[in-house]
Short mmCIF file of C-alpha atoms in Angstrom, two decimals:
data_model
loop_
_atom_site.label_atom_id
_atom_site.label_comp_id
_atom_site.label_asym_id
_atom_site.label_seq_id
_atom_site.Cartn_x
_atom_site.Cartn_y
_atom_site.Cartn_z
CA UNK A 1057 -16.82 -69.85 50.84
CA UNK A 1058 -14.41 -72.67 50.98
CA UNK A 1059 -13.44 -74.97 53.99
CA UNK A 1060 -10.16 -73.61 54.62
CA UNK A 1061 -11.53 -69.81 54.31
CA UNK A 1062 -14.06 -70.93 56.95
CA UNK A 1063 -11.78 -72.39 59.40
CA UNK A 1064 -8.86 -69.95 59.40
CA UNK A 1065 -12.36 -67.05 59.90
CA UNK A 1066 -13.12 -69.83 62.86
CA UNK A 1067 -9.93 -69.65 64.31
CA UNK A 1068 -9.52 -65.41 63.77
CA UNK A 1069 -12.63 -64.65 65.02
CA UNK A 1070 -12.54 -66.99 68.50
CA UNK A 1071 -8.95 -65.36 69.07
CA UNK A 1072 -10.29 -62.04 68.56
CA UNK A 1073 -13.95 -62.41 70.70
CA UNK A 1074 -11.04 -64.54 73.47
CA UNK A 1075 -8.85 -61.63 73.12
CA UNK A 1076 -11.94 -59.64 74.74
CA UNK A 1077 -12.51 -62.04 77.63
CA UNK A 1078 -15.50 -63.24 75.64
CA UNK A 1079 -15.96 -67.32 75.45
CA UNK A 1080 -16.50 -68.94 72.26
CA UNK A 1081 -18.23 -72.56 71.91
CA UNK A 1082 -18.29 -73.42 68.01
CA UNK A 1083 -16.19 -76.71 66.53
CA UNK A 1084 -13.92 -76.50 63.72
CA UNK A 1085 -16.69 -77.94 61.06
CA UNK A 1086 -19.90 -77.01 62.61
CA UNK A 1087 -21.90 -73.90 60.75
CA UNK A 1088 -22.64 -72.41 63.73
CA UNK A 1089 -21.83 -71.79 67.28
CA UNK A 1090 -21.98 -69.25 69.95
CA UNK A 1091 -20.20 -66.68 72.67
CA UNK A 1092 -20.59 -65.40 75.61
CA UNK A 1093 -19.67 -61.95 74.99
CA UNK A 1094 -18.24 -59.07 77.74
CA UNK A 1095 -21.43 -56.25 77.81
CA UNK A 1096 -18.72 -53.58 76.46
CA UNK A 1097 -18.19 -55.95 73.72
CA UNK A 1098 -21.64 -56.99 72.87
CA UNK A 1099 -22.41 -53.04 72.52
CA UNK A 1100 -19.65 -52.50 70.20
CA UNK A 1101 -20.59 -55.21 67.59
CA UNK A 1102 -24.18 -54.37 68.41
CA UNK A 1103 -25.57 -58.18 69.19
CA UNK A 1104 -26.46 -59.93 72.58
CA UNK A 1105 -24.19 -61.13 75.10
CA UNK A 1106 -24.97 -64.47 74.33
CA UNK A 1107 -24.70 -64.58 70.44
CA UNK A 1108 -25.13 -66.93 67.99
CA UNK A 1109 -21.87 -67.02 65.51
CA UNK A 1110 -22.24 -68.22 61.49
CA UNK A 1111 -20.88 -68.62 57.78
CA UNK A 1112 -24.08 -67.73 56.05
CA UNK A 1113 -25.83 -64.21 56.45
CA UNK A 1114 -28.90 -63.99 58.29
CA UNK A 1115 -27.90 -67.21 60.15
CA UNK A 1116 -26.66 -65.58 63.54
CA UNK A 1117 -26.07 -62.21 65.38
CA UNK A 1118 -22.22 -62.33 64.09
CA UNK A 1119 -21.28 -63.62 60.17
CA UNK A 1120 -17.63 -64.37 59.76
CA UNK A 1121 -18.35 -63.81 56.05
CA UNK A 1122 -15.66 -61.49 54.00
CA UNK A 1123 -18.00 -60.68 51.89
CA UNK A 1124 -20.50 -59.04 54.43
CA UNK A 1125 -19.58 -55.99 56.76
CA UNK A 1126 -17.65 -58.82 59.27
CA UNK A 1127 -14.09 -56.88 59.25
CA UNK A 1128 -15.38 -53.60 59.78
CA UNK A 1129 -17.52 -55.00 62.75
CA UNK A 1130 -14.54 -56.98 64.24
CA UNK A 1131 -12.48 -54.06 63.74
CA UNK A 1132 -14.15 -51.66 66.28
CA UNK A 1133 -12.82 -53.95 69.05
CA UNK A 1134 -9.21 -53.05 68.12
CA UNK A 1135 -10.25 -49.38 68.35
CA UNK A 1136 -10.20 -49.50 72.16
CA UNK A 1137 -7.45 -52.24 72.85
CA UNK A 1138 -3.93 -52.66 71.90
CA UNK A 1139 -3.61 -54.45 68.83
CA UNK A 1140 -0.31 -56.02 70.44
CA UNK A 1141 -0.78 -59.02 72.49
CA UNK A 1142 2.03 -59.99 74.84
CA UNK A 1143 2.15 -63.84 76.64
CA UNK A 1144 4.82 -66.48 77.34
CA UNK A 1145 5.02 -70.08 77.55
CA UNK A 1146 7.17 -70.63 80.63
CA UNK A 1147 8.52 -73.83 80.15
CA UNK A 1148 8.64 -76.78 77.51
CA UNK A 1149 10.82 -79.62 76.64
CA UNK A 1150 14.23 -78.55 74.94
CA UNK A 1151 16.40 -81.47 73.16
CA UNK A 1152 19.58 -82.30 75.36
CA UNK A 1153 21.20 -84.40 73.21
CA UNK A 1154 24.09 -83.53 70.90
CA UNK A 1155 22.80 -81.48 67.67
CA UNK A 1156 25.48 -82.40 64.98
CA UNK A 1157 23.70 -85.27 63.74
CA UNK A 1158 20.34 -83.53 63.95
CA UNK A 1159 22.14 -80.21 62.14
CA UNK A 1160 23.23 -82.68 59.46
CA UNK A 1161 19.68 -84.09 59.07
CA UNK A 1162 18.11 -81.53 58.63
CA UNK A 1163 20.59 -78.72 55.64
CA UNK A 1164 22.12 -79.18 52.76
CA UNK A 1165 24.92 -76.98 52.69
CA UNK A 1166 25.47 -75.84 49.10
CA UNK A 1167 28.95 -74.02 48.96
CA UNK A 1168 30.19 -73.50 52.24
CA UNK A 1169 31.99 -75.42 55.46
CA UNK A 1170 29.80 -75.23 58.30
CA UNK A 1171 30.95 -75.81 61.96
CA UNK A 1172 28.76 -76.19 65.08
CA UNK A 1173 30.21 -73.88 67.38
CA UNK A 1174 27.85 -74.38 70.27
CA UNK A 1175 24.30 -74.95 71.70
CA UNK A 1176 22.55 -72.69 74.15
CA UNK A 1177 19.02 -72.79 75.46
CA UNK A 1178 17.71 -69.22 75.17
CA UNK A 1179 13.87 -67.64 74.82
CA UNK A 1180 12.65 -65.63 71.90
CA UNK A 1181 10.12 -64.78 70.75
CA UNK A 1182 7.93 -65.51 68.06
CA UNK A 1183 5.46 -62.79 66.46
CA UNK A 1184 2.11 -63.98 65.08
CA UNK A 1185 0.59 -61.06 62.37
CA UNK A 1186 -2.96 -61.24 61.34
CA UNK A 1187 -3.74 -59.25 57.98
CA UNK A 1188 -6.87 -58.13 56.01
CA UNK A 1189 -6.03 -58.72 52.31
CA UNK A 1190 -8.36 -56.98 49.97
CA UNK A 1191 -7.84 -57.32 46.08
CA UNK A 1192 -10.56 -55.01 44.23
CA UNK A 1193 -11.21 -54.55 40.40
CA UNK A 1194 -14.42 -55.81 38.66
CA UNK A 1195 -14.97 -58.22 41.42
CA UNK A 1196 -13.58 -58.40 45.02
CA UNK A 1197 -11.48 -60.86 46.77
CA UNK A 1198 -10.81 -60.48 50.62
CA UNK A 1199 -8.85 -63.03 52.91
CA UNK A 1200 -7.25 -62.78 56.70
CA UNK A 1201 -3.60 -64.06 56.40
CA UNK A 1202 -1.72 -65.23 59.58
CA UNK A 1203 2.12 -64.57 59.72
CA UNK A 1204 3.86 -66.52 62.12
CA UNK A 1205 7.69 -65.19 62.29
CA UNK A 1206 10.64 -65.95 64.52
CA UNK A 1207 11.42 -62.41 65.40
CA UNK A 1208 15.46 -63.10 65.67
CA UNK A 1209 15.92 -64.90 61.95
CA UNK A 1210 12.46 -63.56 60.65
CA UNK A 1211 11.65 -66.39 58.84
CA UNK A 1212 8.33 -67.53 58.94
CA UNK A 1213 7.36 -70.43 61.34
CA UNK A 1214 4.37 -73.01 59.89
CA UNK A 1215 3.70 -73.64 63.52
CA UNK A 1216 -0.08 -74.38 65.11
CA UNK A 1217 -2.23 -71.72 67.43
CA UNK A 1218 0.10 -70.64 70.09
CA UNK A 1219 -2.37 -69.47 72.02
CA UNK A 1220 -3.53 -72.70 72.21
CA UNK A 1221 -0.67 -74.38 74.12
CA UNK A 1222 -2.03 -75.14 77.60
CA UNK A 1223 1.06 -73.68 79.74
CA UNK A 1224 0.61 -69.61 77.42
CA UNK A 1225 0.15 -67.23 80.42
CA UNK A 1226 -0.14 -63.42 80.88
CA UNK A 1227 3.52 -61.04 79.84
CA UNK A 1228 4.45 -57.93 80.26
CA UNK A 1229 6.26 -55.52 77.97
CA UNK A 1230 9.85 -56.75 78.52
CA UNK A 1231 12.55 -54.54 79.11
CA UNK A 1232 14.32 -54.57 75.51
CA UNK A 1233 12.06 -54.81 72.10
CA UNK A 1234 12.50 -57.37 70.05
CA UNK A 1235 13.16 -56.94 66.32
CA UNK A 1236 11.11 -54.85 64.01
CA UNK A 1237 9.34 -57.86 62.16
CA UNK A 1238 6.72 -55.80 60.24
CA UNK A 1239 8.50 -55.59 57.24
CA UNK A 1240 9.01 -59.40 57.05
CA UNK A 1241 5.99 -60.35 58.01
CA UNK A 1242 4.02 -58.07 55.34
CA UNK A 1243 6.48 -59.64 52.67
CA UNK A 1244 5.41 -63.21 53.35
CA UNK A 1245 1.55 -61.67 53.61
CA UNK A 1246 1.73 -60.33 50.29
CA UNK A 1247 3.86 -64.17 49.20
CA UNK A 1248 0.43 -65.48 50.31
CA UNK A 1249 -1.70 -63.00 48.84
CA UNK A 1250 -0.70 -63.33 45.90
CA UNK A 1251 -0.50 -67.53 45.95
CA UNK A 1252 -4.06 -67.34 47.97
CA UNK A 1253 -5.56 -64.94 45.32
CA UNK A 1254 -3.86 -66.97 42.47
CA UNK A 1255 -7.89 -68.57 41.42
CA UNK A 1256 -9.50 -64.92 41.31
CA UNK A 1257 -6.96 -63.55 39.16
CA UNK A 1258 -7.27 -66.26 36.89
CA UNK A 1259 -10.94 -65.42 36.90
CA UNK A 1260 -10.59 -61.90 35.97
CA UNK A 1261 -7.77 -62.50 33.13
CA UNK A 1262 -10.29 -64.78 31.58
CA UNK A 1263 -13.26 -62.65 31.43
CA UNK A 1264 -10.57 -59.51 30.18
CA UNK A 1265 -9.72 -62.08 27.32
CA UNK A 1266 -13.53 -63.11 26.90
CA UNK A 1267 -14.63 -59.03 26.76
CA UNK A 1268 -11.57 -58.15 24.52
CA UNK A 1269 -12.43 -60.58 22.07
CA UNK A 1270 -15.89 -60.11 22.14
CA UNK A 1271 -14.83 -56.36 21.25
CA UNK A 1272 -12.65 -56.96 18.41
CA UNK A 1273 -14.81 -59.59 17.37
CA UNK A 1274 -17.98 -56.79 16.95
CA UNK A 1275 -15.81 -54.01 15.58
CA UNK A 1276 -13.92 -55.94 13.05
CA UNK A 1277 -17.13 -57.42 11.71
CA UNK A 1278 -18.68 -53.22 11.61
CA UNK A 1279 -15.40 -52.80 9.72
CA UNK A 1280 -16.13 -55.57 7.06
CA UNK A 1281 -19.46 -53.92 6.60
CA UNK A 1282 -18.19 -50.80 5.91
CA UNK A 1283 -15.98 -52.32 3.42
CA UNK A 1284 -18.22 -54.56 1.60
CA UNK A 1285 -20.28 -51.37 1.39
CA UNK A 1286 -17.88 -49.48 -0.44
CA UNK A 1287 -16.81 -52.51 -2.48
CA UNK A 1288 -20.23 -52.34 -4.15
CA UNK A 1289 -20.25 -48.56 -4.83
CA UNK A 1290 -17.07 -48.12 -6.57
CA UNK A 1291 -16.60 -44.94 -6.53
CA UNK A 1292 -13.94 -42.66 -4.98
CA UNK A 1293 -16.18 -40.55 -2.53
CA UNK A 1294 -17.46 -44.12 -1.28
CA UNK A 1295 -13.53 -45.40 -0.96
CA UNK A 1296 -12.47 -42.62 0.96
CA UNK A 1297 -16.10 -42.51 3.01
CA UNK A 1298 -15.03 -46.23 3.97
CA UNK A 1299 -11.48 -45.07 5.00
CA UNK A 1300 -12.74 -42.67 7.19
CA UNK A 1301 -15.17 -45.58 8.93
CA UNK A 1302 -12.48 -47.77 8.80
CA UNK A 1303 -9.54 -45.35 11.09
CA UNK A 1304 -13.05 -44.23 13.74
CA UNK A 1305 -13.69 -48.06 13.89
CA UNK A 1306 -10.18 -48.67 14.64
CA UNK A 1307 -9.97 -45.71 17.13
CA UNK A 1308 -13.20 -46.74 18.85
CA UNK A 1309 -11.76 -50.05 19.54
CA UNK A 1310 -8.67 -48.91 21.09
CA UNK A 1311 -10.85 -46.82 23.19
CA UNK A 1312 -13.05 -49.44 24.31
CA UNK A 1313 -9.78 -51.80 24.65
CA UNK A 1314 -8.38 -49.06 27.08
CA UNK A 1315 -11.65 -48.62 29.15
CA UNK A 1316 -11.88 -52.35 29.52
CA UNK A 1317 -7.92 -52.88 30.68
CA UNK A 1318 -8.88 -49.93 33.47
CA UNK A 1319 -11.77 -51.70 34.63
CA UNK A 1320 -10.25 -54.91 34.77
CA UNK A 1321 -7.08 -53.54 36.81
CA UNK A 1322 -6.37 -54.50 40.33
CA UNK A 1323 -5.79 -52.42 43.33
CA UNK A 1324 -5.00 -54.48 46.48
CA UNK A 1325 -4.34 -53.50 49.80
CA UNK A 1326 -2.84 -55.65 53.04
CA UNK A 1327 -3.36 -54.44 56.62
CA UNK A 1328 -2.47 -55.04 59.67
CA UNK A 1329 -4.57 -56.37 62.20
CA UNK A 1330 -3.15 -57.54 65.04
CA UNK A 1331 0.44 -58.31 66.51
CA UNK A 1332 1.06 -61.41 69.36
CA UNK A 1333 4.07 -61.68 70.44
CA UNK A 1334 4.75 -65.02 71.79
CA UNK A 1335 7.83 -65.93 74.06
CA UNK A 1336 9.10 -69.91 73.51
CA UNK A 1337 12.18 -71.30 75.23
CA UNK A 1338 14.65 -72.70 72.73
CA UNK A 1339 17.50 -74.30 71.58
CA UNK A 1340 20.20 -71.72 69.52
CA UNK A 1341 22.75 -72.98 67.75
CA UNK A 1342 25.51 -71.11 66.84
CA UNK A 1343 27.20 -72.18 63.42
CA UNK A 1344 30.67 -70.77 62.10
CA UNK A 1345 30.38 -70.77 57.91
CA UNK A 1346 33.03 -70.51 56.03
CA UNK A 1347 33.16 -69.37 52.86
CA UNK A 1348 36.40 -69.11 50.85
CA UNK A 1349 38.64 -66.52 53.13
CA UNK A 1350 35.14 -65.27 54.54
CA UNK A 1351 33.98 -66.54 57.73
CA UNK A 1352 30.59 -65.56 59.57
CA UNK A 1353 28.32 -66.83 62.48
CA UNK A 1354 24.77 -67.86 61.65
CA UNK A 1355 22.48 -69.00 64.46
CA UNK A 1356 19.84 -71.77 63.44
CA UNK A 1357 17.05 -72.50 66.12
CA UNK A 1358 15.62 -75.93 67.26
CA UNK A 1359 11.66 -74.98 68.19
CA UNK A 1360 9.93 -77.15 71.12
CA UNK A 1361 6.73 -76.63 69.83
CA UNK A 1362 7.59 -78.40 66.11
CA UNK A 1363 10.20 -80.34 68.15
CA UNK A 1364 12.47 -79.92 64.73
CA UNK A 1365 14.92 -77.35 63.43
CA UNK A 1366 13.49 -74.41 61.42
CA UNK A 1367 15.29 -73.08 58.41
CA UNK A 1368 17.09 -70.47 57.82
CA UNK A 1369 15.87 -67.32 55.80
CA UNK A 1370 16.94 -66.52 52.28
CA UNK A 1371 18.35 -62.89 52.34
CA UNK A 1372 17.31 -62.20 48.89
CA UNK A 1373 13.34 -63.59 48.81
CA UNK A 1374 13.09 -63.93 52.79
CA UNK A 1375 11.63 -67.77 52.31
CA UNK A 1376 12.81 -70.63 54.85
CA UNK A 1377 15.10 -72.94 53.12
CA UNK A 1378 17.03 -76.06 54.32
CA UNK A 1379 19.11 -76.44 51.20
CA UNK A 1380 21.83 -73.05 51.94
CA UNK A 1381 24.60 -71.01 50.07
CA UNK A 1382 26.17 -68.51 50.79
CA UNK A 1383 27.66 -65.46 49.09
CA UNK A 1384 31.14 -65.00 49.06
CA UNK A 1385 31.89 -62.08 50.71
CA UNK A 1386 28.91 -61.22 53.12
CA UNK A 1387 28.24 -65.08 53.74
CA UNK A 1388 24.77 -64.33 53.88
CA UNK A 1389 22.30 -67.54 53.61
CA UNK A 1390 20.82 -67.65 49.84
CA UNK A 1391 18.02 -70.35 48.90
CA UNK A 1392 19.29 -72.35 45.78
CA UNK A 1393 16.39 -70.43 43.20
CA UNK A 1394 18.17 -67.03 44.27
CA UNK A 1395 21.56 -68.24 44.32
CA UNK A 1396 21.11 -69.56 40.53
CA UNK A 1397 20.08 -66.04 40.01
CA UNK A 1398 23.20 -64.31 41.11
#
């Protein structure tokens, strides 16, 4: 299992087991650690209260190892519990100075004027998605992807552990929802899945091209036989015998071709774990694009936590860009690889 598959299980698993009121003691790089672990909790992933956490199995009561039974163990806890968190960060730092130059800094605007029309601290919030990603076909892959979106733009946020900002408290279920960020957030999962899977697919398309070959490479030689065979006979009954081979050779090799291609084929699956929904003050900025006789307000957001603007998202792929057109009628905001593709 590789370093980074091993810290983001780290960092899943503490949030989970610290989700439960359980305390976790295990650094970043070390192979094992431990928790103190709530009794209810300790009887649902059937270990002691005080449990030794590891990569390898056999080495403690609780393996964060994909390829053991780890996610169905870890999953009972959500059975009993929400599986959407709610906190706030109540105050941080928010620029004061002017934002033009900033704005200017930070996009490229393609095709478009764009005027800002004012700046306004406000709090959002920010949605963090945790994912089990499963790819299955001769071999397995699994992974836990973590989403983080801003739930007004939904585009996704590169930002650190939220949860682990001193000042997160405690929120309650405000009185309006924010937007429906599911759908965004399980487009930039599968983005990753497929970029994070990228190495096991290669694997399996080269042992498909190894087996195929291998295939033809045994049936065409059964076919020579049968040829040279009838070569030395000469006669028509042999010719048309060695016909005959030659079409059920062919027709057994399409068959095997077919029944390796189906076992070779991938099925994946991405679900949801968990939701957090995070509230941040920030800075909005309302900008007025114009485009041609079209004119539209975008709103790009200055995070406190990255202490830098975030991009905007591409309608068409939903990836953060800082280099924006626009379209000419809706104005929407188009990254340059989509807008080359109108």
């Amino acid at each position: 299992m590789s370093v980074d598959v091993q810290t983001r299980l780290n960092s899943f698993l503490r949030s989970v087991i610290e989700w439960r009121g359980g305390v976790v003691e295990w650094p970043e790089h070390a192979e094992a650690g431990e928790a103190l672990l709530p009794e209810d909790v300790a009887a649902s992933l059937d270990c002691p209260e005080v449990a030794t956490l590891a990569y390898q199995p056999g080495a403690g009561d609780l393996v964060a190892d994909l390829a053991t039974d780890f996610v169905d163990r870890i999953e009972v806890l959500f059975e009993t519990k929400s599986r959407v968190g709610m906190c706030r960060v109540p105050g941080l730092y928010l620029k004061q100075s002017a934002m033009e130059a900033p704005m200017a800094r930070a996009f490229t605007w393609l095709n478009a004027r764009v005027r800002l029309r004012s700046t306004v601290a406000t709090r959002i919030e920010y949605h963090v998605w945790h994912f089990h990603a499963a790819l299955r076909s001769e071999d397995q892959w699994e992974d836990v992807l973590s989403i983080t979106l801003n739930s007004q733009s939904q585009v996704e946020i590169h930002m650190p552990d939220l949860e682990a900002l001193g000042s997160v408290e405690p929120s309650e279920e405000p009185v309006t929802s924010p937007p429906n960020t599911y759908r965004s957030a399980s487009r930039r999962a599968l983005a990753h899945l497929e970029t994070r899977s990228s190495d096991f697919v290669a694997r399996l398309e080269s042992r498909l091209k190894r087996d195929r070959r291998r295939l033809k490479d045994y049936y065409h030689a059964l076919a020579h036989q049968a040829k040279q065979k009838a070569a030395r006979s000469r006669t028509e009954q042999s010719a048309q015998k060695q016909e005959e081979q030659s079409r059920a050779v062919q027709l057994e090799l399409r068959r095997k071709l077919l029944e390796l291609t189906e076992r070779y084929a991938v099925s994946g699956e991405l679900t949801p774990l968990t939701l957090n929904r995070v509230e941040l003050p920030v800075l909005a900025l309302e900008c007025e694009v114009t485009r041609k006789r079209a004119r539209r307000t975008h709103t790009a957001y200055w995070n406190p936590v990255l202490k830098t603007l975030e991009p905007l998202r591409c309608h068409r792929c939903g990836e953060g860009t800082f280099v924006v057109a626009f379209t000419d009628k809706a104005v929407d905001a188009t990254c340059p690889r989509c807008n080359e593709g109108q």
